[in-house]
JSON list of C-alpha atoms in Angstrom, two decimals:
[
{"chain": "A", "resi": 1, "resn": "MET", "atom": "CA", "xyz": [-15.34, 27.74, -10.59]},
{"chain": "A", "resi": 2, "resn": "THR", "atom": "CA", "xyz": [-18.44, 27.63, -8.32]},
{"chain": "A", "resi": 3, "resn": "ARG", "atom": "CA", "xyz": [-18.38, 25.21, -5.42]},
{"chain": "A", "resi": 4, "resn": "ARG", "atom": "CA", "xyz": [-21.12, 22.60, -5.38]},
{"chain": "A", "resi": 5, "resn": "VAL", "atom": "CA", "xyz": [-22.54, 22.25, -1.82]},
{"chain": "A", "resi": 6, "resn": "LEU", "atom": "CA", "xyz": [-24.56, 19.18, -0.86]},
{"chain": "A", "resi": 7, "resn": "ARG", "atom": "CA", "xyz": [-27.85, 20.38, 0.60]},
{"chain": "A", "resi": 8, "resn": "ARG", "atom": "CA", "xyz": [-28.91, 16.87, 1.56]},
{"chain": "A", "resi": 9, "resn": "ASP", "atom": "CA", "xyz": [-27.43, 13.36, 1.73]},
{"chain": "A", "resi": 10, "resn": "GLU", "atom": "CA", "xyz": [-26.51, 12.16, -1.76]},
{"chain": "A", "resi": 11, "resn": "GLU", "atom": "CA", "xyz": [-25.47, 8.93, -3.44]},
{"chain": "A", "resi": 12, "resn": "TRP", "atom": "CA", "xyz": [-23.44, 9.06, -6.64]},
{"chain": "A", "resi": 13, "resn": "ARG", "atom": "CA", "xyz": [-23.58, 6.23, -9.14]},
{"chain": "A", "resi": 14, "resn": "GLY", "atom": "CA", "xyz": [-21.95, 5.47, -12.49]},
{"chain": "A", "resi": 15, "resn": "GLU", "atom": "CA", "xyz": [-19.78, 8.10, -14.14]},
{"chain": "A", "resi": 16, "resn": "VAL", "atom": "CA", "xyz": [-19.55, 11.42, -12.33]},
{"chain": "A", "resi": 17, "resn": "LEU", "atom": "CA", "xyz": [-17.71, 14.34, -14.02]},
{"chain": "A", "resi": 18, "resn": "LEU", "atom": "CA", "xyz": [-16.88, 17.24, -11.68]},
{"chain": "A", "resi": 19, "resn": "ASP", "atom": "CA", "xyz": [-16.14, 20.70, -13.09]},
{"chain": "A", "resi": 20, "resn": "ALA", "atom": "CA", "xyz": [-16.09, 22.35, -9.62]},
{"chain": "A", "resi": 21, "resn": "ASP", "atom": "CA", "xyz": [-15.30, 21.49, -5.97]},
{"chain": "A", "resi": 22, "resn": "ALA", "atom": "CA", "xyz": [-17.90, 19.36, -4.21]},
{"chain": "A", "resi": 23, "resn": "PHE", "atom": "CA", "xyz": [-18.41, 20.31, -0.56]},
{"chain": "A", "resi": 24, "resn": "VAL", "atom": "CA", "xyz": [-19.94, 17.91, 1.95]},
{"chain": "A", "resi": 25, "resn": "PRO", "atom": "CA", "xyz": [-20.97, 20.06, 4.99]},
{"chain": "A", "resi": 26, "resn": "LEU", "atom": "CA", "xyz": [-21.19, 18.93, 8.54]},
{"chain": "A", "resi": 27, "resn": "GLY", "atom": "CA", "xyz": [-24.23, 16.66, 9.05]},
{"chain": "A", "resi": 28, "resn": "ARG", "atom": "CA", "xyz": [-24.35, 15.55, 5.41]},
{"chain": "A", "resi": 29, "resn": "ARG", "atom": "CA", "xyz": [-23.20, 12.29, 3.89]},
{"chain": "A", "resi": 30, "resn": "LEU", "atom": "CA", "xyz": [-21.92, 11.61, 0.37]},
{"chain": "A", "resi": 31, "resn": "SER", "atom": "CA", "xyz": [-22.07, 7.97, -0.62]},
{"chain": "A", "resi": 32, "resn": "LEU", "atom": "CA", "xyz": [-20.33, 6.49, -3.69]},
{"chain": "A", "resi": 33, "resn": "ALA", "atom": "CA", "xyz": [-21.98, 3.32, -4.94]},
{"chain": "A", "resi": 34, "resn": "PRO", "atom": "CA", "xyz": [-19.99, 0.30, -6.18]},
{"chain": "A", "resi": 35, "resn": "GLY", "atom": "CA", "xyz": [-18.64, 0.98, -9.66]},
{"chain": "A", "resi": 36, "resn": "CYS", "atom": "CA", "xyz": [-18.89, 4.76, -9.29]},
{"chain": "A", "resi": 37, "resn": "ARG", "atom": "CA", "xyz": [-16.13, 6.68, -11.13]},
{"chain": "A", "resi": 38, "resn": "VAL", "atom": "CA", "xyz": [-15.45, 10.29, -10.24]},
{"chain": "A", "resi": 39, "resn": "SER", "atom": "CA", "xyz": [-13.17, 12.31, -12.48]},
{"chain": "A", "resi": 40, "resn": "ALA", "atom": "CA", "xyz": [-12.45, 15.92, -13.41]},
{"chain": "A", "resi": 41, "resn": "ALA", "atom": "CA", "xyz": [-13.85, 17.67, -16.43]},
{"chain": "A", "resi": 42, "resn": "PRO", "atom": "CA", "xyz": [-11.16, 18.72, -18.91]},
{"chain": "A", "resi": 43, "resn": "GLY", "atom": "CA", "xyz": [-9.34, 21.88, -17.92]},
{"chain": "A", "resi": 44, "resn": "THR", "atom": "CA", "xyz": [-10.51, 21.69, -14.27]},
{"chain": "A", "resi": 45, "resn": "SER", "atom": "CA", "xyz": [-8.99, 20.57, -10.99]},
{"chain": "A", "resi": 46, "resn": "PRO", "atom": "CA", "xyz": [-11.82, 19.96, -8.54]},
{"chain": "A", "resi": 47, "resn": "VAL", "atom": "CA", "xyz": [-11.58, 18.56, -5.00]},
{"chain": "A", "resi": 48, "resn": "ILE", "atom": "CA", "xyz": [-14.11, 16.70, -2.90]},
{"chain": "A", "resi": 49, "resn": "LEU", "atom": "CA", "xyz": [-14.06, 18.62, 0.43]},
{"chain": "A", "resi": 50, "resn": "VAL", "atom": "CA", "xyz": [-15.53, 16.69, 3.35]},
{"chain": "A", "resi": 51, "resn": "GLU", "atom": "CA", "xyz": [-16.67, 18.30, 6.56]},
{"chain": "A", "resi": 52, "resn": "GLY", "atom": "CA", "xyz": [-19.42, 15.75, 7.04]},
{"chain": "A", "resi": 53, "resn": "GLU", "atom": "CA", "xyz": [-19.01, 12.11, 5.98]},
{"chain": "A", "resi": 54, "resn": "LEU", "atom": "CA", "xyz": [-17.78, 10.36, 2.82]},
{"chain": "A", "resi": 55, "resn": "VAL", "atom": "CA", "xyz": [-18.70, 6.70, 2.42]},
{"chain": "A", "resi": 56, "resn": "ALA", "atom": "CA", "xyz": [-17.15, 5.05, -0.64]},
{"chain": "A", "resi": 57, "resn": "ARG", "atom": "CA", "xyz": [-17.68, 1.27, -0.70]},
{"chain": "A", "resi": 58, "resn": "GLY", "atom": "CA", "xyz": [-16.84, -0.66, -3.76]},
{"chain": "A", "resi": 59, "resn": "ALA", "atom": "CA", "xyz": [-17.44, -4.37, -4.39]},
{"chain": "A", "resi": 60, "resn": "PRO", "atom": "CA", "xyz": [-15.49, -7.19, -5.96]},
{"chain": "A", "resi": 61, "resn": "GLY", "atom": "CA", "xyz": [-15.31, -6.34, -9.66]},
{"chain": "A", "resi": 62, "resn": "ALA", "atom": "CA", "xyz": [-16.95, -2.93, -9.06]},
{"chain": "A", "resi": 63, "resn": "GLU", "atom": "CA", "xyz": [-14.48, -0.74, -7.16]},
{"chain": "A", "resi": 64, "resn": "VAL", "atom": "CA", "xyz": [-14.99, 2.93, -6.62]},
{"chain": "A", "resi": 65, "resn": "VAL", "atom": "CA", "xyz": [-12.61, 5.03, -8.73]},
{"chain": "A", "resi": 66, "resn": "LEU", "atom": "CA", "xyz": [-11.62, 8.47, -7.43]},
{"chain": "A", "resi": 67, "resn": "ALA", "atom": "CA", "xyz": [-9.51, 10.38, -9.97]},
{"chain": "A", "resi": 68, "resn": "VAL", "atom": "CA", "xyz": [-10.01, 13.67, -8.02]},
{"chain": "A", "resi": 69, "resn": "PRO", "atom": "CA", "xyz": [-8.51, 14.47, -4.61]},
{"chain": "A", "resi": 70, "resn": "VAL", "atom": "CA", "xyz": [-10.43, 14.01, -1.42]},
{"chain": "A", "resi": 71, "resn": "GLU", "atom": "CA", "xyz": [-9.74, 16.42, 1.44]},
{"chain": "A", "resi": 72, "resn": "THR", "atom": "CA", "xyz": [-11.31, 16.45, 4.91]},
{"chain": "A", "resi": 73, "resn": "ALA", "atom": "CA", "xyz": [-11.96, 19.42, 7.18]},
{"chain": "A", "resi": 74, "resn": "GLY", "atom": "CA", "xyz": [-13.02, 17.67, 10.34]},
{"chain": "A", "resi": 75, "resn": "GLY", "atom": "CA", "xyz": [-15.14, 15.08, 8.48]},
{"chain": "A", "resi": 76, "resn": "ALA", "atom": "CA", "xyz": [-14.91, 11.33, 8.43]},
{"chain": "A", "resi": 77, "resn": "LEU", "atom": "CA", "xyz": [-13.86, 8.93, 5.63]},
{"chain": "A", "resi": 78, "resn": "ASP", "atom": "CA", "xyz": [-15.18, 5.34, 5.37]},
{"chain": "A", "resi": 79, "resn": "MET", "atom": "CA", "xyz": [-13.61, 3.83, 2.23]},
{"chain": "A", "resi": 80, "resn": "SER", "atom": "CA", "xyz": [-13.30, 0.29, 0.96]},
{"chain": "A", "resi": 81, "resn": "ARG", "atom": "CA", "xyz": [-12.35, -1.26, -2.42]},
{"chain": "A", "resi": 82, "resn": "CYS", "atom": "CA", "xyz": [-11.43, 2.10, -3.92]},
{"chain": "A", "resi": 83, "resn": "ALA", "atom": "CA", "xyz": [-8.75, 3.21, -6.38]},
{"chain": "A", "resi": 84, "resn": "CYS", "atom": "CA", "xyz": [-7.49, 6.77, -5.73]},
{"chain": "A", "resi": 85, "resn": "SER", "atom": "CA", "xyz": [-5.30, 8.78, -8.02]},
{"chain": "A", "resi": 86, "resn": "GLY", "atom": "CA", "xyz": [-6.04, 12.42, -7.31]},
{"chain": "A", "resi": 87, "resn": "ARG", "atom": "CA", "xyz": [-3.16, 14.91, -7.36]},
{"chain": "A", "resi": 88, "resn": "PRO", "atom": "CA", "xyz": [-1.17, 16.22, -5.60]},
{"chain": "A", "resi": 89, "resn": "ILE", "atom": "CA", "xyz": [-2.58, 14.28, -2.59]},
{"chain": "A", "resi": 90, "resn": "ALA", "atom": "CA", "xyz": [-5.07, 11.55, -3.40]},
{"chain": "A", "resi": 91, "resn": "VAL", "atom": "CA", "xyz": [-6.61, 11.53, 0.12]},
{"chain": "A", "resi": 92, "resn": "ASN", "atom": "CA", "xyz": [-5.84, 14.34, 2.60]},
{"chain": "A", "resi": 93, "resn": "ALA", "atom": "CA", "xyz": [-7.19, 13.17, 5.92]},
{"chain": "A", "resi": 94, "resn": "GLY", "atom": "CA", "xyz": [-7.30, 15.88, 8.53]},
{"chain": "A", "resi": 95, "resn": "HIS", "atom": "CA", "xyz": [-9.07, 16.13, 11.84]},
{"chain": "A", "resi": 96, "resn": "GLY", "atom": "CA", "xyz": [-11.22, 13.13, 12.68]},
{"chain": "A", "resi": 97, "resn": "ARG", "atom": "CA", "xyz": [-11.05, 9.33, 12.47]},
{"chain": "A", "resi": 98, "resn": "HIS", "atom": "CA", "xyz": [-10.86, 7.62, 9.10]},
{"chain": "A", "resi": 99, "resn": "ARG", "atom": "CA", "xyz": [-11.11, 4.04, 7.91]},
{"chain": "A", "resi": 100, "resn": "LEU", "atom": "CA", "xyz": [-9.67, 2.72, 4.65]},
{"chain": "A", "resi": 101, "resn": "GLU", "atom": "CA", "xyz": [-9.83, -0.94, 3.69]},
{"chain": "A", "resi": 102, "resn": "GLU", "atom": "CA", "xyz": [-8.52, -2.49, 0.49]},
{"chain": "A", "resi": 103, "resn": "VAL", "atom": "CA", "xyz": [-7.91, 0.94, -1.01]},
{"chain": "A", "resi": 104, "resn": "THR", "atom": "CA", "xyz": [-5.26, 1.41, -3.72]},
{"chain": "A", "resi": 105, "resn": "PHE", "atom": "CA", "xyz": [-3.33, 4.62, -4.30]},
{"chain": "A", "resi": 106, "resn": "LEU", "atom": "CA", "xyz": [-2.13, 4.94, -7.88]},
{"chain": "A", "resi": 107, "resn": "ALA", "atom": "CA", "xyz": [0.68, 7.17, -9.23]},
{"chain": "A", "resi": 108, "resn": "ALA", "atom": "CA", "xyz": [-0.08, 10.10, -6.89]},
{"chain": "A", "resi": 109, "resn": "PRO", "atom": "CA", "xyz": [2.71, 12.35, -5.63]},
{"chain": "A", "resi": 110, "resn": "THR", "atom": "CA", "xyz": [1.28, 11.56, -2.10]},
{"chain": "A", "resi": 111, "resn": "GLY", "atom": "CA", "xyz": [-1.23, 8.76, -1.69]},
{"chain": "A", "resi": 112, "resn": "LEU", "atom": "CA", "xyz": [-2.46, 9.54, 1.85]},
{"chain": "A", "resi": 113, "resn": "ALA", "atom": "CA", "xyz": [-1.69, 12.47, 4.20]},
{"chain": "A", "resi": 114, "resn": "VAL", "atom": "CA", "xyz": [-2.72, 12.20, 7.84]},
{"chain": "A", "resi": 115, "resn": "HIS", "atom": "CA", "xyz": [-2.63, 15.30, 10.13]},
{"chain": "A", "resi": 116, "resn": "HIS", "atom": "CA", "xyz": [-4.42, 16.24, 13.30]},
{"chain": "A", "resi": 117, "resn": "GLY", "atom": "CA", "xyz": [-6.38, 13.01, 13.08]},
{"chain": "A", "resi": 118, "resn": "GLU", "atom": "CA", "xyz": [-6.26, 9.21, 12.94]},
{"chain": "A", "resi": 119, "resn": "ALA", "atom": "CA", "xyz": [-6.39, 6.82, 9.99]},
{"chain": "A", "resi": 120, "resn": "ALA", "atom": "CA", "xyz": [-6.79, 3.07, 10.25]},
{"chain": "A", "resi": 121, "resn": "LEU", "atom": "CA", "xyz": [-5.77, 1.18, 7.09]},
{"chain": "A", "resi": 122, "resn": "ARG", "atom": "CA", "xyz": [-6.37, -2.52, 6.38]},
{"chain": "A", "resi": 123, "resn": "GLY", "atom": "CA", "xyz": [-5.02, -4.20, 3.25]},
{"chain": "A", "resi": 124, "resn": "VAL", "atom": "CA", "xyz": [-4.22, -0.84, 1.59]},
{"chain": "A", "resi": 125, "resn": "SER", "atom": "CA", "xyz": [-1.69, -0.70, -1.26]},
{"chain": "A", "resi": 126, "resn": "ALA", "atom": "CA", "xyz": [0.19, 2.01, -3.15]},
{"chain": "A", "resi": 127, "resn": "ARG", "atom": "CA", "xyz": [1.78, 1.74, -6.58]},
{"chain": "A", "resi": 128, "resn": "GLY", "atom": "CA", "xyz": [3.94, 4.30, -8.30]},
{"chain": "A", "resi": 129, "resn": "CYS", "atom": "CA", "xyz": [3.47, 7.05, -5.64]},
{"chain": "A", "resi": 130, "resn": "GLY", "atom": "CA", "xyz": [6.05, 9.59, -4.61]},
{"chain": "A", "resi": 131, "resn": "THR", "atom": "CA", "xyz": [5.16, 9.00, -0.96]},
{"chain": "A", "resi": 132, "resn": "ALA", "atom": "CA", "xyz": [2.60, 6.39, -0.10]},
{"chain": "A", "resi": 133, "resn": "ALA", "atom": "CA", "xyz": [1.65, 7.90, 3.30]},
{"chain": "A", "resi": 134, "resn": "PHE", "atom": "CA", "xyz": [2.74, 11.10, 5.06]},
{"chain": "A", "resi": 135, "resn": "VAL", "atom": "CA", "xyz": [1.91, 11.52, 8.76]},
{"chain": "A", "resi": 136, "resn": "THR", "atom": "CA", "xyz": [2.44, 14.91, 10.37]},
{"chain": "A", "resi": 137, "resn": "ALA", "atom": "CA", "xyz": [1.10, 17.51, 12.79]},
{"chain": "A", "resi": 138, "resn": "GLY", "atom": "CA", "xyz": [0.24, 15.00, 15.49]},
{"chain": "A", "resi": 139, "resn": "GLY", "atom": "CA", "xyz": [-1.50, 12.57, 13.13]},
{"chain": "A", "resi": 140, "resn": "ARG", "atom": "CA", "xyz": [-1.62, 8.85, 13.74]},
{"chain": "A", "resi": 141, "resn": "LEU", "atom": "CA", "xyz": [-1.48, 6.16, 11.10]},
{"chain": "A", "resi": 142, "resn": "ASP", "atom": "CA", "xyz": [-2.32, 2.48, 11.80]},
{"chain": "A", "resi": 143, "resn": "TRP", "atom": "CA", "xyz": [-1.54, 0.38, 8.71]},
{"chain": "A", "resi": 144, "resn": "ASP", "atom": "CA", "xyz": [-2.10, -3.39, 8.85]},
{"chain": "A", "resi": 145, "resn": "GLY", "atom": "CA", "xyz": [-1.28, -5.51, 5.86]},
{"chain": "A", "resi": 146, "resn": "GLY", "atom": "CA", "xyz": [-0.91, -4.29, 2.30]},
{"chain": "A", "resi": 147, "resn": "SER", "atom": "CA", "xyz": [1.99, -3.15, 0.17]},
{"chain": "A", "resi": 148, "resn": "VAL", "atom": "CA", "xyz": [3.91, -0.23, -1.31]},
{"chain": "A", "resi": 149, "resn": "GLU", "atom": "CA", "xyz": [5.78, -0.73, -4.59]},
{"chain": "A", "resi": 150, "resn": "ASP", "atom": "CA", "xyz": [7.44, 1.14, -7.43]},
{"chain": "A", "resi": 151, "resn": "GLY", "atom": "CA", "xyz": [7.67, 4.58, -5.77]},
{"chain": "A", "resi": 152, "resn": "GLU", "atom": "CA", "xyz": [10.01, 6.86, -3.86]},
{"chain": "A", "resi": 153, "resn": "LEU", "atom": "CA", "xyz": [9.04, 6.55, -0.19]},
{"chain": "A", "resi": 154, "resn": "GLY", "atom": "CA", "xyz": [6.78, 4.21, 1.73]},
{"chain": "A", "resi": 155, "resn": "VAL", "atom": "CA", "xyz": [5.82, 6.01, 4.94]},
{"chain": "A", "resi": 156, "resn": "HIS", "atom": "CA", "xyz": [7.10, 9.36, 6.08]},
{"chain": "A", "resi": 157, "resn": "ALA", "atom": "CA", "xyz": [6.40, 10.28, 9.75]},
{"chain": "A", "resi": 158, "resn": "ALA", "atom": "CA", "xyz": [7.34, 13.87, 10.59]},
{"chain": "A", "resi": 159, "resn": "HIS", "atom": "CA", "xyz": [5.89, 15.10, 13.92]},
{"chain": "A", "resi": 160, "resn": "GLY", "atom": "CA", "xyz": [3.44, 12.17, 13.62]},
{"chain": "A", "resi": 161, "resn": "THR", "atom": "CA", "xyz": [3.09, 8.52, 14.68]},
{"chain": "A", "resi": 162, "resn": "ALA", "atom": "CA", "xyz": [2.94, 5.45, 12.52]},
{"chain": "A", "resi": 163, "resn": "ARG", "atom": "CA", "xyz": [2.18, 1.87, 13.47]},
{"chain": "A", "resi": 164, "resn": "LEU", "atom": "CA", "xyz": [2.88, -0.62, 10.68]},
{"chain": "A", "resi": 165, "resn": "SER", "atom": "CA", "xyz": [2.19, -4.31, 10.69]},
{"chain": "A", "resi": 166, "resn": "GLY", "atom": "CA", "xyz": [2.78, -6.84, 7.95]},
{"chain": "A", "resi": 167, "resn": "LEU", "atom": "CA", "xyz": [3.53, -4.22, 5.27]},
{"chain": "A", "resi": 168, "resn": "ARG", "atom": "CA", "xyz": [5.44, -5.18, 2.17]},
{"chain": "A", "resi": 169, "resn": "LEU", "atom": "CA", "xyz": [7.84, -2.62, 0.64]},
{"chain": "A", "resi": 170, "resn": "THR", "atom": "CA", "xyz": [9.18, -3.26, -2.86]},
{"chain": "A", "resi": 171, "resn": "ARG", "atom": "CA", "xyz": [11.38, -1.26, -5.27]},
{"chain": "A", "resi": 172, "resn": "LEU", "atom": "CA", "xyz": [11.43, 2.06, -3.32]},
{"chain": "A", "resi": 173, "resn": "ARG", "atom": "CA", "xyz": [14.11, 4.58, -2.56]},
{"chain": "A", "resi": 174, "resn": "GLU", "atom": "CA", "xyz": [13.39, 4.37, 1.15]},
{"chain": "A", "resi": 175, "resn": "GLY", "atom": "CA", "xyz": [10.91, 2.32, 3.24]},
{"chain": "A", "resi": 176, "resn": "LEU", "atom": "CA", "xyz": [10.07, 4.22, 6.41]},
{"chain": "A", "resi": 177, "resn": "ARG", "atom": "CA", "xyz": [11.46, 7.69, 7.14]},
{"chain": "A", "resi": 178, "resn": "LEU", "atom": "CA", "xyz": [11.25, 9.25, 10.63]},
{"chain": "A", "resi": 179, "resn": "GLU", "atom": "CA", "xyz": [11.79, 12.98, 11.24]},
{"chain": "A", "resi": 180, "resn": "ARG", "atom": "CA", "xyz": [10.84, 13.97, 14.77]},
{"chain": "A", "resi": 181, "resn": "GLY", "atom": "CA", "xyz": [8.23, 11.25, 14.53]},
{"chain": "A", "resi": 182, "resn": "ALA", "atom": "CA", "xyz": [7.61, 7.85, 16.13]},
{"chain": "A", "resi": 183, "resn": "ALA", "atom": "CA", "xyz": [6.99, 4.47, 14.58]},
{"chain": "A", "resi": 184, "resn": "GLU", "atom": "CA", "xyz": [6.30, 0.89, 15.52]},
{"chain": "A", "resi": 185, "resn": "ALA", "atom": "CA", "xyz": [6.99, -1.60, 12.75]},
{"chain": "A", "resi": 186, "resn": "ARG", "atom": "CA", "xyz": [6.27, -5.29, 13.09]},
{"chain": "A", "resi": 187, "resn": "GLY", "atom": "CA", "xyz": [6.63, -7.90, 10.36]},
{"chain": "A", "resi": 188, "resn": "LEU", "atom": "CA", "xyz": [7.88, -5.39, 7.79]},
{"chain": "A", "resi": 189, "resn": "THR", "atom": "CA", "xyz": [9.27, -6.88, 4.60]},
{"chain": "A", "resi": 190, "resn": "ALA", "atom": "CA", "xyz": [11.50, -4.80, 2.29]},
{"chain": "A", "resi": 191, "resn": "ARG", "atom": "CA", "xyz": [12.84, -5.87, -1.05]},
{"chain": "A", "resi": 192, "resn": "GLY", "atom": "CA", "xyz": [14.77, -4.04, -3.79]},
{"chain": "A", "resi": 193, "resn": "LEU", "atom": "CA", "xyz": [15.12, -0.79, -1.91]},
{"chain": "A", "resi": 194, "resn": "ALA", "atom": "CA", "xyz": [17.74, 1.68, -3.13]},
{"chain": "A", "resi": 195, "resn": "GLY", "atom": "CA", "xyz": [18.17, 3.05, 0.44]},
{"chain": "A", "resi": 196, "resn": "PRO", "atom": "CA", "xyz": [17.29, 2.00, 4.00]},
{"chain": "A", "resi": 197, "resn": "ALA", "atom": "CA", "xyz": [14.22, 0.08, 5.01]},
{"chain": "A", "resi": 198, "resn": "VAL", "atom": "CA", "xyz": [14.04, 2.40, 8.07]},
{"chain": "A", "resi": 199, "resn": "GLY", "atom": "CA", "xyz": [15.75, 5.79, 7.98]},
{"chain": "A", "resi": 200, "resn": "VAL", "atom": "CA", "xyz": [15.96, 8.04, 11.09]},
{"chain": "A", "resi": 201, "resn": "HIS", "atom": "CA", "xyz": [16.63, 11.69, 10.39]},
{"chain": "A", "resi": 202, "resn": "GLY", "atom": "CA", "xyz": [16.98, 13.74, 13.58]},
{"chain": "A", "resi": 203, "resn": "PRO", "atom": "CA", "xyz": [15.32, 13.03, 16.92]},
{"chain": "A", "resi": 204, "resn": "ALA", "atom": "CA", "xyz": [12.85, 10.18, 16.51]},
{"chain": "A", "resi": 205, "resn": "PHE", "atom": "CA", "xyz": [11.68, 6.96, 18.16]},
{"chain": "A", "resi": 206, "resn": "ALA", "atom": "CA", "xyz": [11.41, 3.62, 16.42]},
{"chain": "A", "resi": 207, "resn": "LEU", "atom": "CA", "xyz": [10.30, 0.25, 17.81]},
{"chain": "A", "resi": 208, "resn": "LEU", "atom": "CA", "xyz": [11.18, -2.47, 15.29]},
{"chain": "A", "resi": 209, "resn": "ASP", "atom": "CA", "xyz": [10.21, -6.14, 15.56]},
{"chain": "A", "resi": 210, "resn": "GLY", "atom": "CA", "xyz": [10.72, -8.70, 12.83]},
{"chain": "A", "resi": 211, "resn": "VAL", "atom": "CA", "xyz": [11.84, -6.29, 10.06]},
{"chain": "A", "resi": 212, "resn": "ASP", "atom": "CA", "xyz": [13.12, -8.28, 7.07]},
{"chain": "A", "resi": 213, "resn": "ALA", "atom": "CA", "xyz": [15.24, -5.96, 4.92]},
{"chain": "A", "resi": 214, "resn": "GLY", "atom": "CA", "xyz": [16.31, -8.71, 2.52]},
{"chain": "A", "resi": 215, "resn": "ALA", "atom": "CA", "xyz": [18.23, -7.06, -0.29]},
{"chain": "A", "resi": 216, "resn": "GLY", "atom": "CA", "xyz": [17.49, -3.60, 1.08]},
{"chain": "A", "resi": 217, "resn": "ALA", "atom": "CA", "xyz": [19.69, -1.82, 3.59]},
{"chain": "A", "resi": 218, "resn": "ALA", "atom": "CA", "xyz": [18.47, -1.89, 7.17]}
]
């Protein structure tokens, strides 16, 4: 499978079928127009690799659909009104600063992974994911508003930092898991959890304010 390398800035529109990895090099921008749908050709498993910049901005009634994984290698992500379902990690955000607003992760083993970088989320939701967000290797996650439902684990911070505000957790096995990580959770609401809303495994730091565990275990 030959990698497709962007030689200039590109904008994708409509239906895009990938049969090979797409690489966005440093200094190049890939833009996904409202209503763009990116999927894999049968029998292939391509990835969008970003060393430059990926801008994916949907619109009301015309969200961007990414059914292939996105992975950064020092690049930057600017995503809004997108639905992401790539496997095994829908969005793998490495070095750099990333912005996601009104993005939905759907039925991915891991919705978002943050490592060696920072990700700011606003109104992001996850449904049916194994882990909605995994923060590790010094990564930082700031998640304001949004929800996680019908999955295994909400946020897993292992050697990473998570700041959560106004997040709703529903029908999960565990809400927030800390393993040698740090978290600040304010206005967290948990309902129908099989396990704890906040679980601390090993040395970790948690600052909790206004966590409403409801029927879930605190």
